[in-house]
Amino acid sequence: MTMPAEQNRLFREVTTGILVTVLLFTGIVSIPLLGFFLSILLPMPVLVYRLKLGRKMGAVITSVVFCIILAVAGGIYVDLLFYAALLLVGFFLGEYLEKPLSIEKTGVYTCLTTVGICILGMLIVSAGAGQNLVSIVSENISTNIDITLKLYSEMGVPQENIDVMINASDTIKYVIVRILPALITALLMFEIWLNLLFIKKFLAKKGITLARLEGLNQWRAPEYLVWAAIFFGIFIGLPVQALKLFGINLLIILMPVYFFQGIAVVSYFIEKKRFPVFLKVLIYSIIAIQQIFLLLVMGLGFFDTWINFRKLDTMESSDK
């Protein structure tokens, strides 16, 4: 392939990556009811094109899309932080997938790098604006609460329910500001997990397999995390507000870990029993939609550490 032809191909690929990502972002901001579900997909084109085109072109796509989002989001820093984090997840997940790292390290490094850059960016913004970071976040959360209440009103939610939220808005804002780092971290962990599943299937269609992405339904968290969860859970019952919030934040971060282990248990038995496709879709859809089933899956993952539902230790012993 000649140099001009290669440059044209690269230009088309980068342009396509930018357009697909911007199209997803447009759907997120234009369709509020589906916005959250569409946001799950936002890192995926960045991840695919980062792996396909390399670091430089992946960085170009990420930077251009971020600038477009910056122009649209304006001064709503919490929204901007959210979208920036999703783009960074796609980029850095591609970075760490190319390194000889375990699946745990790939996810943890992606999450830490993304959170670190977002915090640094917010600190720079707050310093430039001459405002405290907490006050900026608090103002933007208030704005988002107002937008949410307006949306509920337009959707026909009973006024008494809206009044309850209005009366509790100060408490809601107080709590959200103090657990926001944990909420963002937990959300990013879910995003990383979903994108790992997506990229596994994408690579499989191209005949590429990564050993670390195989056997995810046999994954389980280190046992010491159970004791960490119990220890920090005790903090919630303490009368000291700072320790209570500290415990809540750490438990929020640990919740996705046990969801991953719980869903691995579910997936393991679905594959073992060879459930038909429609039944698989039904089970996963119920888990995604019904909050009670999300909690049950987390509980399943938590107790799997002790009960070992999949009998993995027995399997490992028999293989030796």
mmCIF file of C-alpha atoms in Angstrom:
data_model
loop_
_atom_site.group_PDB
_atom_site.id
_atom_site.type_symbol
_atom_site.label_atom_id
_atom_site.label_comp_id
_atom_site.label_asym_id
_atom_site.label_seq_id
_atom_site.Cartn_x
_atom_site.Cartn_y
_atom_site.Cartn_z
ATOM 1 C CA MET A 1 0.000 0.000 0.000
ATOM 2 C CA THR A 2 1.424 3.416 -1.015
ATOM 3 C CA MET A 3 1.983 6.155 1.543
ATOM 4 C CA PRO A 4 -0.935 8.390 0.361
ATOM 5 C CA ALA A 5 -3.280 5.389 0.341
ATOM 6 C CA GLU A 6 -2.179 4.419 3.858
ATOM 7 C CA GLN A 7 -2.677 7.989 5.059
ATOM 8 C CA ASN A 8 -6.143 8.097 3.513
ATOM 9 C CA ARG A 9 -7.054 4.798 5.181
ATOM 10 C CA LEU A 10 -5.787 6.059 8.527
ATOM 11 C CA PHE A 11 -7.708 9.318 8.113
ATOM 12 C CA ARG A 12 -10.930 7.396 7.359
ATOM 13 C CA GLU A 13 -10.418 5.115 10.359
ATOM 14 C CA VAL A 14 -9.782 8.014 12.749
ATOM 15 C CA THR A 15 -12.728 9.990 11.345
ATOM 16 C CA THR A 16 -14.999 6.959 11.714
ATOM 17 C CA GLY A 17 -13.849 6.439 15.299
ATOM 18 C CA ILE A 18 -14.578 10.079 16.136
ATOM 19 C CA LEU A 19 -17.988 10.070 14.426
ATOM 20 C CA VAL A 20 -19.122 6.833 16.091
ATOM 21 C CA THR A 21 -18.093 8.087 19.525
ATOM 22 C CA VAL A 22 -19.703 11.507 19.005
ATOM 23 C CA LEU A 23 -22.878 9.807 17.728
ATOM 24 C CA LEU A 24 -23.040 7.781 20.938
ATOM 25 C CA PHE A 25 -22.520 10.912 23.005
ATOM 26 C CA THR A 26 -25.298 12.670 21.060
ATOM 27 C CA GLY A 27 -27.635 9.804 21.917
ATOM 28 C CA ILE A 28 -26.667 10.036 25.587
ATOM 29 C CA VAL A 29 -27.532 13.733 25.873
ATOM 30 C CA SER A 30 -30.534 13.638 23.520
ATOM 31 C CA ILE A 31 -32.361 10.634 24.988
ATOM 32 C CA PRO A 32 -32.355 11.034 28.800
ATOM 33 C CA LEU A 33 -34.243 7.788 29.454
ATOM 34 C CA LEU A 34 -31.710 5.747 27.471
ATOM 35 C CA GLY A 35 -28.744 7.974 28.244
ATOM 36 C CA PHE A 36 -27.350 5.825 31.037
ATOM 37 C CA PHE A 37 -27.503 2.635 28.967
ATOM 38 C CA LEU A 38 -25.930 4.367 25.966
ATOM 39 C CA SER A 39 -23.157 5.730 28.213
ATOM 40 C CA ILE A 40 -22.127 2.125 28.859
ATOM 41 C CA LEU A 41 -21.162 1.949 25.180
ATOM 42 C CA LEU A 42 -19.165 5.209 25.075
ATOM 43 C CA PRO A 43 -15.726 3.711 25.895
ATOM 44 C CA MET A 44 -16.139 0.885 23.359
ATOM 45 C CA PRO A 45 -15.295 2.690 20.081
ATOM 46 C CA VAL A 46 -12.323 4.365 21.793
ATOM 47 C CA LEU A 47 -11.123 0.956 23.006
ATOM 48 C CA VAL A 48 -11.602 -0.713 19.613
ATOM 49 C CA TYR A 49 -9.804 2.014 17.666
ATOM 50 C CA ARG A 50 -7.047 2.283 20.292
ATOM 51 C CA LEU A 51 -6.280 -1.420 19.779
ATOM 52 C CA LYS A 52 -6.756 -1.183 16.025
ATOM 53 C CA LEU A 53 -4.812 2.005 15.257
ATOM 54 C CA GLY A 54 -2.348 2.233 18.118
ATOM 55 C CA ARG A 55 -1.613 4.702 20.888
ATOM 56 C CA LYS A 56 -1.158 7.917 18.865
ATOM 57 C CA MET A 57 -4.328 7.626 16.815
ATOM 58 C CA GLY A 58 -6.237 6.390 19.861
ATOM 59 C CA ALA A 59 -5.097 9.512 21.710
ATOM 60 C CA VAL A 60 -6.191 11.691 18.772
ATOM 61 C CA ILE A 61 -9.696 10.180 18.781
ATOM 62 C CA THR A 62 -9.980 10.532 22.572
ATOM 63 C CA SER A 63 -8.758 14.155 22.528
ATOM 64 C CA VAL A 64 -10.974 15.306 19.640
ATOM 65 C CA VAL A 65 -14.099 13.711 21.115
ATOM 66 C CA PHE A 66 -13.298 15.213 24.534
ATOM 67 C CA CYS A 67 -12.997 18.695 22.971
ATOM 68 C CA ILE A 68 -16.397 18.243 21.302
ATOM 69 C CA ILE A 69 -17.932 17.107 24.604
ATOM 70 C CA LEU A 70 -16.278 20.055 26.378
ATOM 71 C CA ALA A 71 -17.925 22.449 23.924
ATOM 72 C CA VAL A 72 -21.349 20.836 24.470
ATOM 73 C CA ALA A 73 -21.178 20.254 28.241
ATOM 74 C CA GLY A 74 -19.967 23.780 28.962
ATOM 75 C CA GLY A 75 -19.523 24.444 32.665
ATOM 76 C CA ILE A 76 -21.285 21.380 34.060
ATOM 77 C CA TYR A 77 -18.096 19.897 35.459
ATOM 78 C CA VAL A 78 -19.651 16.775 36.972
ATOM 79 C CA ASP A 79 -21.094 15.774 33.596
ATOM 80 C CA LEU A 80 -17.810 16.607 31.893
ATOM 81 C CA LEU A 81 -15.929 14.533 34.465
ATOM 82 C CA PHE A 82 -18.249 11.585 33.798
ATOM 83 C CA TYR A 83 -17.827 11.678 30.021
ATOM 84 C CA ALA A 84 -14.076 12.269 30.248
ATOM 85 C CA ALA A 85 -13.747 9.259 32.550
ATOM 86 C CA LEU A 86 -15.627 7.030 30.099
ATOM 87 C CA LEU A 87 -13.353 8.070 27.229
ATOM 88 C CA LEU A 88 -10.261 7.471 29.366
ATOM 89 C CA VAL A 89 -11.535 4.013 30.329
ATOM 90 C CA GLY A 90 -11.617 3.047 26.650
ATOM 91 C CA PHE A 91 -8.150 4.442 25.974
ATOM 92 C CA PHE A 92 -6.337 3.073 29.026
ATOM 93 C CA LEU A 93 -8.049 -0.297 28.884
ATOM 94 C CA GLY A 94 -6.536 -0.608 25.417
ATOM 95 C CA GLU A 95 -3.159 0.436 26.825
ATOM 96 C CA TYR A 96 -3.130 -2.161 29.598
ATOM 97 C CA LEU A 97 -4.596 -4.940 27.454
ATOM 98 C CA GLU A 98 -1.470 -4.696 25.320
ATOM 99 C CA LYS A 99 0.736 -5.302 28.357
ATOM 100 C CA PRO A 100 1.410 -8.719 29.951
ATOM 101 C CA LEU A 101 -0.825 -8.077 32.951
ATOM 102 C CA SER A 102 -3.376 -10.212 34.776
ATOM 103 C CA ILE A 103 -7.050 -9.418 34.304
ATOM 104 C CA GLU A 104 -7.170 -7.975 37.850
ATOM 105 C CA LYS A 105 -4.217 -5.655 37.241
ATOM 106 C CA THR A 106 -5.599 -4.610 33.859
ATOM 107 C CA GLY A 107 -8.862 -3.506 35.486
ATOM 108 C CA VAL A 108 -7.296 -1.937 38.587
ATOM 109 C CA TYR A 109 -4.650 0.012 36.650
ATOM 110 C CA THR A 110 -7.255 1.280 34.179
ATOM 111 C CA CYS A 111 -9.502 2.426 37.028
ATOM 112 C CA LEU A 112 -6.704 4.069 39.057
ATOM 113 C CA THR A 113 -5.232 5.859 36.045
ATOM 114 C CA THR A 114 -8.625 7.159 34.952
ATOM 115 C CA VAL A 115 -9.627 8.338 38.440
ATOM 116 C CA GLY A 116 -6.217 9.920 39.001
ATOM 117 C CA ILE A 117 -6.337 11.934 35.767
ATOM 118 C CA CYS A 118 -9.933 13.046 36.442
ATOM 119 C CA ILE A 119 -9.065 14.219 39.967
ATOM 120 C CA LEU A 120 -5.992 16.070 38.666
ATOM 121 C CA GLY A 121 -8.109 17.710 35.965
ATOM 122 C CA MET A 122 -10.742 18.816 38.474
ATOM 123 C CA LEU A 123 -8.065 20.232 40.783
ATOM 124 C CA ILE A 124 -6.604 22.251 37.892
ATOM 125 C CA VAL A 125 -10.085 23.525 36.941
ATOM 126 C CA SER A 126 -10.912 24.482 40.533
ATOM 127 C CA ALA A 127 -7.572 26.258 40.972
ATOM 128 C CA GLY A 128 -8.096 28.180 37.715
ATOM 129 C CA ALA A 129 -11.611 29.177 38.771
ATOM 130 C CA GLY A 130 -10.413 30.184 42.243
ATOM 131 C CA GLN A 131 -12.999 27.926 43.833
ATOM 132 C CA ASN A 132 -12.884 25.007 46.212
ATOM 133 C CA LEU A 133 -13.269 21.645 44.445
ATOM 134 C CA VAL A 134 -16.031 20.545 46.823
ATOM 135 C CA SER A 135 -18.035 23.734 46.180
ATOM 136 C CA ILE A 136 -17.764 23.280 42.398
ATOM 137 C CA VAL A 137 -18.957 19.680 42.639
ATOM 138 C CA SER A 138 -21.729 20.675 45.053
ATOM 139 C CA GLU A 139 -23.013 23.406 42.716
ATOM 140 C CA ASN A 140 -23.067 21.039 39.754
ATOM 141 C CA ILE A 141 -24.852 18.341 41.722
ATOM 142 C CA SER A 142 -27.493 20.932 42.654
ATOM 143 C CA THR A 143 -27.871 21.764 38.966
ATOM 144 C CA ASN A 144 -28.283 18.095 38.074
ATOM 145 C CA ILE A 145 -30.846 17.605 40.874
ATOM 146 C CA ASP A 146 -32.872 20.546 39.496
ATOM 147 C CA ILE A 147 -32.701 19.073 35.982
ATOM 148 C CA THR A 148 -33.806 15.681 37.316
ATOM 149 C CA LEU A 149 -36.754 17.192 39.200
ATOM 150 C CA LYS A 150 -37.814 19.091 36.078
ATOM 151 C CA LEU A 151 -37.598 15.885 34.038
ATOM 152 C CA TYR A 152 -39.695 14.003 36.614
ATOM 153 C CA SER A 153 -42.292 16.763 36.470
ATOM 154 C CA GLU A 154 -42.461 16.522 32.663
ATOM 155 C CA MET A 155 -42.783 12.726 32.920
ATOM 156 C CA GLY A 156 -45.869 13.073 35.112
ATOM 157 C CA VAL A 157 -44.374 11.894 38.400
ATOM 158 C CA PRO A 158 -46.844 12.738 41.231
ATOM 159 C CA GLN A 159 -46.162 16.177 42.730
ATOM 160 C CA GLU A 160 -46.050 14.785 46.281
ATOM 161 C CA ASN A 161 -43.125 12.555 45.281
ATOM 162 C CA ILE A 162 -41.343 15.514 43.728
ATOM 163 C CA ASP A 163 -41.980 17.567 46.889
ATOM 164 C CA VAL A 164 -40.366 14.829 48.983
ATOM 165 C CA MET A 165 -37.270 14.995 46.784
ATOM 166 C CA ILE A 166 -37.203 18.792 46.967
ATOM 167 C CA ASN A 167 -37.357 18.697 50.780
ATOM 168 C CA ALA A 168 -34.594 16.099 50.871
ATOM 169 C CA SER A 169 -32.434 17.787 48.208
ATOM 170 C CA ASP A 170 -29.968 19.260 50.723
ATOM 171 C CA THR A 171 -29.446 15.865 52.356
ATOM 172 C CA ILE A 172 -29.122 14.191 48.961
ATOM 173 C CA LYS A 173 -26.524 16.748 47.887
ATOM 174 C CA TYR A 174 -24.587 16.367 51.152
ATOM 175 C CA VAL A 175 -24.403 12.583 50.798
ATOM 176 C CA ILE A 176 -23.638 12.528 47.053
ATOM 177 C CA VAL A 177 -20.747 14.991 47.402
ATOM 178 C CA ARG A 178 -19.134 12.775 50.037
ATOM 179 C CA ILE A 179 -19.620 9.450 48.278
ATOM 180 C CA LEU A 180 -19.070 10.729 44.722
ATOM 181 C CA PRO A 181 -15.465 9.410 44.458
ATOM 182 C CA ALA A 182 -16.647 5.920 45.438
ATOM 183 C CA LEU A 183 -19.668 6.099 43.101
ATOM 184 C CA ILE A 184 -17.459 7.130 40.167
ATOM 185 C CA THR A 185 -14.924 4.398 40.976
ATOM 186 C CA ALA A 186 -17.662 1.746 41.219
ATOM 187 C CA LEU A 187 -19.233 2.924 37.959
ATOM 188 C CA LEU A 188 -15.860 2.805 36.211
ATOM 189 C CA MET A 189 -15.304 -0.728 37.492
ATOM 190 C CA PHE A 190 -18.612 -1.759 35.913
ATOM 191 C CA GLU A 191 -17.629 0.011 32.688
ATOM 192 C CA ILE A 192 -14.264 -1.763 32.609
ATOM 193 C CA TRP A 193 -15.902 -5.137 33.197
ATOM 194 C CA LEU A 194 -18.482 -4.602 30.437
ATOM 195 C CA ASN A 195 -15.844 -3.394 27.988
ATOM 196 C CA LEU A 196 -13.668 -6.420 28.738
ATOM 197 C CA LEU A 197 -16.620 -8.657 27.863
ATOM 198 C CA PHE A 198 -17.253 -6.642 24.696
ATOM 199 C CA ILE A 199 -13.649 -6.688 23.515
ATOM 200 C CA LYS A 200 -13.398 -10.413 24.204
ATOM 201 C CA LYS A 201 -16.230 -11.100 21.740
ATOM 202 C CA PHE A 202 -14.906 -8.512 19.269
ATOM 203 C CA LEU A 203 -11.442 -10.106 19.243
ATOM 204 C CA ALA A 204 -12.920 -13.613 19.057
ATOM 205 C CA LYS A 205 -14.710 -12.699 15.812
ATOM 206 C CA LYS A 206 -11.310 -11.724 14.396
ATOM 207 C CA GLY A 207 -9.760 -14.974 15.575
ATOM 208 C CA ILE A 208 -7.778 -13.314 18.382
ATOM 209 C CA THR A 209 -7.815 -14.738 21.902
ATOM 210 C CA LEU A 210 -6.230 -13.301 25.044
ATOM 211 C CA ALA A 211 -5.541 -15.884 27.730
ATOM 212 C CA ARG A 212 -6.425 -13.461 30.521
ATOM 213 C CA LEU A 213 -9.930 -12.992 29.067
ATOM 214 C CA GLU A 214 -10.650 -16.697 29.011
ATOM 215 C CA GLY A 215 -12.369 -18.449 31.904
ATOM 216 C CA LEU A 216 -13.842 -15.262 33.373
ATOM 217 C CA ASN A 217 -16.702 -17.334 34.808
ATOM 218 C CA GLN A 218 -14.155 -19.017 37.086
ATOM 219 C CA TRP A 219 -12.836 -15.743 38.462
ATOM 220 C CA ARG A 220 -13.082 -15.001 42.174
ATOM 221 C CA ALA A 221 -11.882 -12.199 44.414
ATOM 222 C CA PRO A 222 -9.074 -12.651 46.939
ATOM 223 C CA GLU A 223 -10.355 -13.965 50.267
ATOM 224 C CA TYR A 224 -8.934 -11.043 52.249
ATOM 225 C CA LEU A 225 -11.426 -8.688 50.558
ATOM 226 C CA VAL A 226 -14.255 -10.439 52.442
ATOM 227 C CA TRP A 227 -12.642 -9.495 55.735
ATOM 228 C CA ALA A 228 -12.057 -5.973 54.435
ATOM 229 C CA ALA A 229 -15.776 -5.686 53.603
ATOM 230 C CA ILE A 230 -16.754 -6.913 57.076
ATOM 231 C CA PHE A 231 -14.248 -4.582 58.739
ATOM 232 C CA PHE A 232 -15.400 -1.490 56.845
ATOM 233 C CA GLY A 233 -19.022 -2.526 57.324
ATOM 234 C CA ILE A 234 -18.479 -2.101 61.057
ATOM 235 C CA PHE A 235 -17.568 1.541 60.392
ATOM 236 C CA ILE A 236 -21.126 2.244 59.215
ATOM 237 C CA GLY A 237 -22.470 1.549 62.709
ATOM 238 C CA LEU A 238 -20.006 3.883 64.403
ATOM 239 C CA PRO A 239 -21.263 7.244 65.738
ATOM 240 C CA VAL A 240 -18.370 9.162 64.132
ATOM 241 C CA GLN A 241 -19.612 10.708 60.870
ATOM 242 C CA ALA A 242 -16.200 10.718 59.162
ATOM 243 C CA LEU A 243 -15.650 7.005 59.855
ATOM 244 C CA LYS A 244 -19.216 6.212 58.769
ATOM 245 C CA LEU A 245 -18.692 7.952 55.405
ATOM 246 C CA PHE A 246 -15.272 6.319 55.025
ATOM 247 C CA GLY A 247 -16.829 2.888 55.532
ATOM 248 C CA ILE A 248 -19.672 3.619 53.101
ATOM 249 C CA ASN A 249 -17.214 4.757 50.395
ATOM 250 C CA LEU A 250 -15.077 1.649 50.679
ATOM 251 C CA LEU A 251 -18.093 -0.672 50.688
ATOM 252 C CA ILE A 252 -19.419 1.019 47.539
ATOM 253 C CA ILE A 253 -16.071 0.323 45.846
ATOM 254 C CA LEU A 254 -16.161 -3.332 46.960
ATOM 255 C CA MET A 255 -19.741 -3.910 45.754
ATOM 256 C CA PRO A 256 -18.803 -4.290 42.057
ATOM 257 C CA VAL A 257 -16.087 -6.810 42.994
ATOM 258 C CA TYR A 258 -18.666 -9.168 44.501
ATOM 259 C CA PHE A 259 -21.102 -8.489 41.680
ATOM 260 C CA PHE A 260 -18.406 -9.666 39.243
ATOM 261 C CA GLN A 261 -17.831 -12.796 41.308
ATOM 262 C CA GLY A 262 -21.565 -13.405 41.634
ATOM 263 C CA ILE A 263 -22.198 -12.990 37.922
ATOM 264 C CA ALA A 264 -19.261 -15.333 37.264
ATOM 265 C CA VAL A 265 -21.035 -17.963 39.384
ATOM 266 C CA VAL A 266 -24.269 -17.420 37.431
ATOM 267 C CA SER A 267 -22.413 -17.606 34.102
ATOM 268 C CA TYR A 268 -20.561 -20.746 35.190
ATOM 269 C CA PHE A 269 -23.764 -22.665 35.899
ATOM 270 C CA ILE A 270 -25.514 -21.294 32.800
ATOM 271 C CA GLU A 271 -22.696 -22.683 30.667
ATOM 272 C CA LYS A 272 -22.461 -25.909 32.654
ATOM 273 C CA LYS A 273 -26.186 -26.600 32.250
ATOM 274 C CA ARG A 274 -26.098 -25.379 28.612
ATOM 275 C CA PHE A 275 -29.065 -23.046 28.904
ATOM 276 C CA PRO A 276 -30.601 -21.983 25.569
ATOM 277 C CA VAL A 277 -29.820 -18.476 24.317
ATOM 278 C CA PHE A 278 -33.278 -17.022 25.057
ATOM 279 C CA LEU A 279 -33.032 -18.200 28.678
ATOM 280 C CA LYS A 280 -29.562 -16.673 29.042
ATOM 281 C CA VAL A 281 -30.856 -13.342 27.721
ATOM 282 C CA LEU A 282 -33.855 -13.511 30.063
ATOM 283 C CA ILE A 283 -31.715 -14.216 33.152
ATOM 284 C CA TYR A 284 -29.185 -11.474 32.422
ATOM 285 C CA SER A 285 -31.955 -8.995 31.562
ATOM 286 C CA ILE A 286 -33.730 -9.644 34.867
ATOM 287 C CA ILE A 287 -30.459 -9.164 36.758
ATOM 288 C CA ALA A 288 -29.810 -5.884 34.912
ATOM 289 C CA ILE A 289 -33.302 -4.459 35.408
ATOM 290 C CA GLN A 290 -34.345 -5.652 38.867
ATOM 291 C CA GLN A 291 -32.296 -4.120 41.689
ATOM 292 C CA ILE A 292 -33.169 -6.929 44.099
ATOM 293 C CA PHE A 293 -31.480 -9.426 41.752
ATOM 294 C CA LEU A 294 -28.397 -7.203 41.547
ATOM 295 C CA LEU A 295 -28.148 -7.399 45.330
ATOM 296 C CA LEU A 296 -28.732 -11.167 45.260
ATOM 297 C CA VAL A 297 -25.907 -11.586 42.745
ATOM 298 C CA MET A 298 -23.601 -9.521 44.983
ATOM 299 C CA GLY A 299 -24.547 -11.687 47.943
ATOM 300 C CA LEU A 300 -23.897 -14.788 45.859
ATOM 301 C CA GLY A 301 -20.424 -13.509 45.029
ATOM 302 C CA PHE A 302 -19.709 -12.581 48.652
ATOM 303 C CA PHE A 303 -20.623 -15.987 50.060
ATOM 304 C CA ASP A 304 -18.979 -17.846 47.177
ATOM 305 C CA THR A 305 -15.641 -17.011 48.809
ATOM 306 C CA TRP A 306 -16.519 -19.372 51.678
ATOM 307 C CA ILE A 307 -19.057 -21.777 50.174
ATOM 308 C CA ASN A 308 -17.275 -22.170 46.816
ATOM 309 C CA PHE A 309 -20.419 -22.879 44.784
ATOM 310 C CA ARG A 310 -18.393 -23.791 41.674
ATOM 311 C CA LYS A 311 -16.064 -26.174 43.601
ATOM 312 C CA LEU A 312 -13.084 -24.526 41.917
ATOM 313 C CA ASP A 313 -10.568 -25.822 44.459
ATOM 314 C CA THR A 314 -11.740 -29.379 43.774
ATOM 315 C CA MET A 315 -11.408 -28.826 40.025
ATOM 316 C CA GLU A 316 -7.897 -27.409 40.396
ATOM 317 C CA SER A 317 -6.837 -30.356 42.570
ATOM 318 C CA SER A 318 -8.186 -32.884 40.066
ATOM 319 C CA ASP A 319 -6.303 -31.187 37.219
ATOM 320 C CA LYS A 320 -2.970 -31.600 38.966
#
